[in-house]
Amino acid sequence: MNSLVSTEWLAGELGAPDLKVIDATIFLSGAGRDARAEYEAEHIPGAVFMDLDELVDTANPAPHMLPPEHKFASRMQSLGLGDGNRFVVYDNSPLHSSARAWWMLRAFGAHYVAILDGGLQKWKAEGRPVESGKVHVRHAHFTAFLDREAVAGKEYVSGIVHSAEHELVDARPASRFAGEDKEPRPGVEPGHIPGSRSLPQTDLFNADNSWKRGDDLRAAFFAAGVDLNKPMVTTCGSGVTAAVPLFGAHLLGKEDVKLYDGSWSEWGADPATPKATGPA
């Protein structure tokens, strides 16, 4: 199974006993939308809802930090997601949050994980079926072992600020990167990590919400000044959209990429960390 699958492919695979479809929609807190309610109103047949707002380390003050292994395993098992399954994740969010779910599943050891190209938007635009309500599942067994090499912490990022040997890629909107917009979380300063590149995650998609591919995708990184030959760390507001450029790099065959899980919500709240404003 490829890492990016088409709506046509998924339509043909629906109902396969080893295939599990996951709705990983999440919204910013002030968006006025309820991801779980929207899922229950309509979702791809058989899809379960992965609550990314709940699947976090509640002991950490930064939002969306990876949960402990036992918590991730427990949540996956309760959703009927088990070892040996093939997972297809999608979303219906401007944050393209399925990339976060893809990264989390892979980081915790899942082998067969794909993103649905175009998400629910494209699926519905093509007139494909949806269903409402909750999906009843059988409890599964999911073995979670976190690949700690997939994650960058604040100390690691501090060590590569202004490094000529690494790239730091920020997936937030350019206005937030520049510090022109107030941060949505209290106590977080505006701006960005010094030396990072601004690559808004929306730049990696076509008008129909499908992923850019090949030369078009590579051109988006190039336009942001990103050297794809260097090891990369991706970042954003809280570690969700940081998974978008990470997945984009993956589509280009690049695997030496870490995700800064704390992202700006951690970095910008720490008075001791260096901060920059203005364009990249």
Short mmCIF file of C-alpha atoms in Angstrom, two decimals:
data_model
loop_
_atom_site.label_atom_id
_atom_site.label_comp_id
_atom_site.label_asym_id
_atom_site.label_seq_id
_atom_site.Cartn_x
_atom_site.Cartn_y
_atom_site.Cartn_z
CA MET A 1 0.00 0.00 0.00
CA ASN A 2 1.36 3.41 -0.96
CA SER A 3 1.61 6.20 1.61
CA LEU A 4 -0.88 8.27 -0.41
CA VAL A 5 -3.94 6.52 -1.82
CA SER A 6 -6.64 7.79 -4.16
CA THR A 7 -10.37 7.96 -3.52
CA GLU A 8 -10.81 5.43 -6.33
CA TRP A 9 -8.42 3.02 -4.63
CA LEU A 10 -10.16 3.35 -1.27
CA ALA A 11 -13.61 2.88 -2.80
CA GLY A 12 -12.40 -0.43 -4.21
CA GLU A 13 -10.86 -1.56 -0.92
CA LEU A 14 -13.72 -0.64 1.45
CA GLY A 15 -14.92 -3.68 3.33
CA ALA A 16 -11.60 -5.54 3.24
CA PRO A 17 -11.27 -7.17 6.69
CA ASP A 18 -7.74 -5.88 7.31
CA LEU A 19 -8.45 -2.30 6.16
CA LYS A 20 -9.28 0.31 8.81
CA VAL A 21 -10.36 3.82 7.83
CA ILE A 22 -9.74 6.65 10.28
CA ASP A 23 -11.21 10.15 10.41
CA ALA A 24 -8.53 12.33 12.04
CA THR A 25 -10.20 15.72 11.65
CA ILE A 26 -9.22 18.44 14.11
CA PHE A 27 -9.90 22.19 14.18
CA LEU A 28 -8.34 25.18 15.89
CA SER A 29 -10.11 25.89 19.18
CA GLY A 30 -11.62 29.14 17.91
CA ALA A 31 -12.88 27.76 14.60
CA GLY A 32 -16.43 27.21 15.83
CA ARG A 33 -16.52 23.64 14.52
CA ASP A 34 -16.86 20.32 16.36
CA ALA A 35 -14.83 17.57 14.70
CA ARG A 36 -16.54 14.70 16.51
CA ALA A 37 -20.03 16.05 15.77
CA GLU A 38 -19.15 16.48 12.10
CA TYR A 39 -17.81 12.93 12.01
CA GLU A 40 -21.02 11.57 13.50
CA ALA A 41 -23.04 13.55 10.94
CA GLU A 42 -21.15 12.10 7.98
CA HIS A 43 -18.04 10.03 7.44
CA ILE A 44 -16.65 7.49 5.01
CA PRO A 45 -18.41 4.14 5.60
CA GLY A 46 -16.77 2.17 8.39
CA ALA A 47 -14.44 4.98 9.47
CA VAL A 48 -13.67 5.44 13.17
CA PHE A 49 -12.90 8.81 14.77
CA MET A 50 -9.41 9.43 16.13
CA ASP A 51 -9.66 12.33 18.58
CA LEU A 52 -6.33 14.13 18.23
CA ASP A 53 -7.33 16.62 20.94
CA GLU A 54 -7.65 13.76 23.42
CA LEU A 55 -4.74 11.63 22.20
CA VAL A 56 -2.14 13.70 24.07
CA ASP A 57 0.14 13.73 27.09
CA THR A 58 -2.07 15.46 29.66
CA ALA A 59 0.90 15.78 32.04
CA ASN A 60 2.64 18.16 29.64
CA PRO A 61 1.49 21.80 29.52
CA ALA A 62 2.14 22.02 25.77
CA PRO A 63 -0.86 20.91 23.67
CA HIS A 64 -0.83 17.85 21.40
CA MET A 65 2.33 16.33 22.85
CA LEU A 66 2.59 12.61 22.07
CA PRO A 67 0.86 10.48 24.71
CA PRO A 68 2.63 7.67 26.59
CA GLU A 69 2.86 4.40 24.70
CA HIS A 70 0.30 2.66 26.89
CA LYS A 71 -2.28 5.40 26.32
CA PHE A 72 -1.79 5.35 22.54
CA ALA A 73 -2.10 1.56 22.48
CA SER A 74 -5.24 1.64 24.62
CA ARG A 75 -6.95 4.24 22.41
CA MET A 76 -6.08 2.37 19.22
CA GLN A 77 -7.37 -0.90 20.67
CA SER A 78 -10.67 0.71 21.70
CA LEU A 79 -11.09 1.93 18.11
CA GLY A 80 -10.59 -1.58 16.79
CA LEU A 81 -7.22 -0.73 15.29
CA GLY A 82 -4.76 -3.57 15.65
CA ASP A 83 -1.40 -5.00 14.68
CA GLY A 84 -1.28 -6.10 11.07
CA ASN A 85 -4.10 -3.82 9.92
CA ARG A 86 -3.79 -1.45 6.98
CA PHE A 87 -4.75 2.08 8.00
CA VAL A 88 -6.08 4.84 5.75
CA VAL A 89 -6.44 8.20 7.47
CA TYR A 90 -8.33 11.22 6.17
CA ASP A 91 -9.64 14.55 7.43
CA ASN A 92 -12.05 17.33 6.62
CA SER A 93 -9.96 20.15 8.04
CA PRO A 94 -8.02 23.11 6.65
CA LEU A 95 -5.25 21.90 8.97
CA HIS A 96 -4.86 18.68 6.93
CA SER A 97 -4.66 16.89 10.26
CA SER A 98 -4.59 13.41 8.72
CA ALA A 99 -0.85 13.97 8.32
CA ARG A 100 -0.51 14.18 12.12
CA ALA A 101 -2.40 10.90 12.53
CA TRP A 102 -0.24 9.28 9.83
CA TRP A 103 2.92 10.42 11.63
CA MET A 104 1.70 9.29 15.05
CA LEU A 105 0.71 5.82 13.84
CA ARG A 106 4.06 5.39 12.15
CA ALA A 107 5.98 6.78 15.14
CA PHE A 108 4.27 4.22 17.41
CA GLY A 109 5.13 1.32 15.12
CA ALA A 110 2.32 0.84 12.59
CA HIS A 111 3.70 -0.48 9.30
CA TYR A 112 0.90 0.07 6.79
CA VAL A 113 -0.42 3.63 6.97
CA ALA A 114 -1.67 5.83 4.15
CA ILE A 115 -3.34 9.20 3.75
CA LEU A 116 -6.43 9.54 1.55
CA ASP A 117 -5.52 12.06 -1.14
CA GLY A 118 -8.02 14.92 -1.11
CA GLY A 119 -9.67 13.80 2.12
CA LEU A 120 -13.41 13.87 2.74
CA GLN A 121 -13.72 16.98 0.55
CA LYS A 122 -12.65 15.11 -2.58
CA TRP A 123 -14.51 11.94 -1.59
CA LYS A 124 -17.81 13.85 -1.31
CA ALA A 125 -17.15 15.97 -4.42
CA GLU A 126 -17.02 12.73 -6.40
CA GLY A 127 -20.40 11.65 -5.04
CA ARG A 128 -19.03 8.73 -3.04
CA PRO A 129 -21.06 7.32 -0.13
CA VAL A 130 -20.99 8.57 3.45
CA GLU A 131 -22.74 7.34 6.57
CA SER A 132 -23.71 8.85 9.92
CA GLY A 133 -23.61 7.75 13.53
CA LYS A 134 -20.95 5.82 15.39
CA VAL A 135 -19.22 2.70 14.11
CA HIS A 136 -19.31 -0.37 16.36
CA VAL A 137 -15.94 -2.09 16.45
CA ARG A 138 -14.32 -5.12 18.03
CA HIS A 139 -11.53 -4.50 20.51
CA ALA A 140 -8.15 -5.11 18.85
CA HIS A 141 -4.57 -5.50 20.03
CA PHE A 142 -2.16 -2.69 19.12
CA THR A 143 1.50 -2.88 20.14
CA ALA A 144 2.96 0.60 20.59
CA PHE A 145 6.71 1.23 20.65
CA LEU A 146 7.63 4.87 20.12
CA ASP A 147 10.42 5.57 17.64
CA ARG A 148 12.11 8.37 19.56
CA GLU A 149 14.24 9.24 16.52
CA ALA A 150 11.06 10.51 14.84
CA VAL A 151 10.61 13.22 17.48
CA ALA A 152 12.61 16.38 18.13
CA GLY A 153 12.52 17.94 21.59
CA LYS A 154 13.27 21.52 22.58
CA GLU A 155 16.85 20.67 23.53
CA TYR A 156 17.50 19.09 20.14
CA VAL A 157 16.02 22.08 18.30
CA SER A 158 18.06 24.47 20.45
CA GLY A 159 21.16 22.70 19.22
CA ILE A 160 20.42 23.26 15.53
CA VAL A 161 19.23 26.89 15.57
CA HIS A 162 21.15 28.64 12.80
CA SER A 163 22.87 25.36 11.93
CA ALA A 164 24.09 25.30 8.34
CA GLU A 165 23.75 21.51 8.41
CA HIS A 166 19.99 21.34 9.16
CA GLU A 167 16.73 22.84 7.98
CA LEU A 168 13.96 24.03 10.30
CA VAL A 169 10.66 24.25 8.45
CA ASP A 170 7.67 26.12 9.96
CA ALA A 171 4.25 25.10 8.62
CA ARG A 172 2.21 27.97 10.13
CA PRO A 173 0.72 30.78 8.02
CA ALA A 174 3.35 33.34 6.96
CA SER A 175 1.73 36.08 9.08
CA ARG A 176 2.14 34.02 12.25
CA PHE A 177 5.69 33.08 11.30
CA ALA A 178 6.52 36.77 10.87
CA GLY A 179 4.97 37.64 14.22
CA GLU A 180 2.34 39.89 12.64
CA ASP A 181 -0.55 37.93 14.13
CA LYS A 182 -1.17 37.41 17.83
CA GLU A 183 -0.68 33.82 18.92
CA PRO A 184 -3.94 31.99 19.77
CA ARG A 185 -2.56 30.54 23.01
CA PRO A 186 -2.04 32.75 26.08
CA GLY A 187 1.52 33.30 27.23
CA VAL A 188 3.02 32.50 23.83
CA GLU A 189 5.07 35.22 22.15
CA PRO A 190 4.68 35.90 18.41
CA GLY A 191 7.40 35.05 15.92
CA HIS A 192 9.43 32.01 14.93
CA ILE A 193 12.51 29.98 15.77
CA PRO A 194 15.58 31.82 14.44
CA GLY A 195 16.96 30.34 11.24
CA SER A 196 13.76 28.53 10.29
CA ARG A 197 12.07 28.62 6.90
CA SER A 198 8.43 29.56 6.36
CA LEU A 199 6.51 26.95 4.37
CA PRO A 200 2.77 27.33 5.08
CA GLN A 201 1.25 23.86 4.95
CA THR A 202 -1.45 25.02 2.53
CA ASP A 203 1.27 25.55 -0.11
CA LEU A 204 1.59 21.78 -0.49
CA PHE A 205 -1.93 21.25 -1.87
CA ASN A 206 -3.76 21.71 -5.16
CA ALA A 207 -7.08 23.53 -5.54
CA ASP A 208 -9.05 20.29 -5.14
CA ASN A 209 -7.33 19.58 -1.80
CA SER A 210 -5.12 16.87 -3.32
CA TRP A 211 -1.42 16.79 -2.53
CA LYS A 212 1.05 18.34 -4.91
CA ARG A 213 3.37 15.71 -6.32
CA GLY A 214 6.74 15.44 -8.00
CA ASP A 215 8.16 18.65 -9.43
CA ASP A 216 5.27 20.77 -8.12
CA LEU A 217 5.83 19.52 -4.59
CA ARG A 218 9.58 19.94 -4.83
CA ALA A 219 9.06 23.49 -6.14
CA ALA A 220 7.05 24.40 -3.02
CA PHE A 221 10.00 23.46 -0.80
CA PHE A 222 12.41 25.26 -3.12
CA ALA A 223 10.31 28.46 -3.08
CA ALA A 224 10.53 28.44 0.72
CA GLY A 225 14.32 28.20 0.56
CA VAL A 226 14.40 24.64 1.90
CA ASP A 227 17.37 22.49 0.95
CA LEU A 228 15.99 18.95 0.75
CA ASN A 229 19.49 17.50 0.95
CA LYS A 230 19.83 18.53 4.61
CA PRO A 231 18.30 16.78 7.64
CA MET A 232 15.05 18.53 8.52
CA VAL A 233 12.96 19.36 11.56
CA THR A 234 9.37 20.48 10.99
CA THR A 235 7.46 22.72 13.38
CA CYS A 236 4.19 24.65 13.63
CA GLY A 237 1.91 25.90 16.41
CA SER A 238 1.34 22.70 18.37
CA GLY A 239 2.80 19.87 16.30
CA VAL A 240 -0.25 19.15 14.12
CA THR A 241 0.43 20.90 10.80
CA ALA A 242 4.17 20.26 11.24
CA ALA A 243 3.32 16.77 9.99
CA VAL A 244 2.28 18.21 6.60
CA PRO A 245 5.75 19.24 5.32
CA LEU A 246 7.11 16.07 6.95
CA PHE A 247 4.70 13.97 4.86
CA GLY A 248 5.44 16.11 1.80
CA ALA A 249 9.14 15.39 2.23
CA HIS A 250 8.27 11.70 2.61
CA LEU A 251 6.47 11.79 -0.74
CA LEU A 252 9.73 13.03 -2.24
CA GLY A 253 11.62 10.10 -0.71
CA LYS A 254 13.13 12.08 2.14
CA GLU A 255 13.12 10.26 5.50
CA ASP A 256 15.69 12.17 7.60
CA VAL A 257 12.98 14.39 9.07
CA LYS A 258 11.96 14.86 12.71
CA LEU A 259 8.85 16.60 14.03
CA TYR A 260 9.24 19.11 16.86
CA ASP A 261 6.31 17.97 18.97
CA GLY A 262 6.24 20.97 21.31
CA SER A 263 6.53 23.38 18.38
CA TRP A 264 5.85 27.10 18.87
CA SER A 265 3.41 26.56 21.77
CA GLU A 266 6.38 25.28 23.78
CA TRP A 267 9.16 27.38 22.25
CA GLY A 268 7.23 30.67 22.24
CA ALA A 269 6.13 30.22 25.88
CA ASP A 270 9.69 29.79 27.16
CA PRO A 271 11.34 33.14 28.04
CA ALA A 272 14.77 31.54 27.64
CA THR A 273 14.46 30.51 23.99
CA PRO A 274 15.63 32.85 21.20
CA LYS A 275 12.89 34.23 18.98
CA ALA A 276 12.74 36.10 15.69
CA THR A 277 10.12 38.09 13.83
CA GLY A 278 9.75 39.23 10.25
CA PRO A 279 9.92 37.17 7.04
CA ALA A 280 12.31 34.26 6.63
#
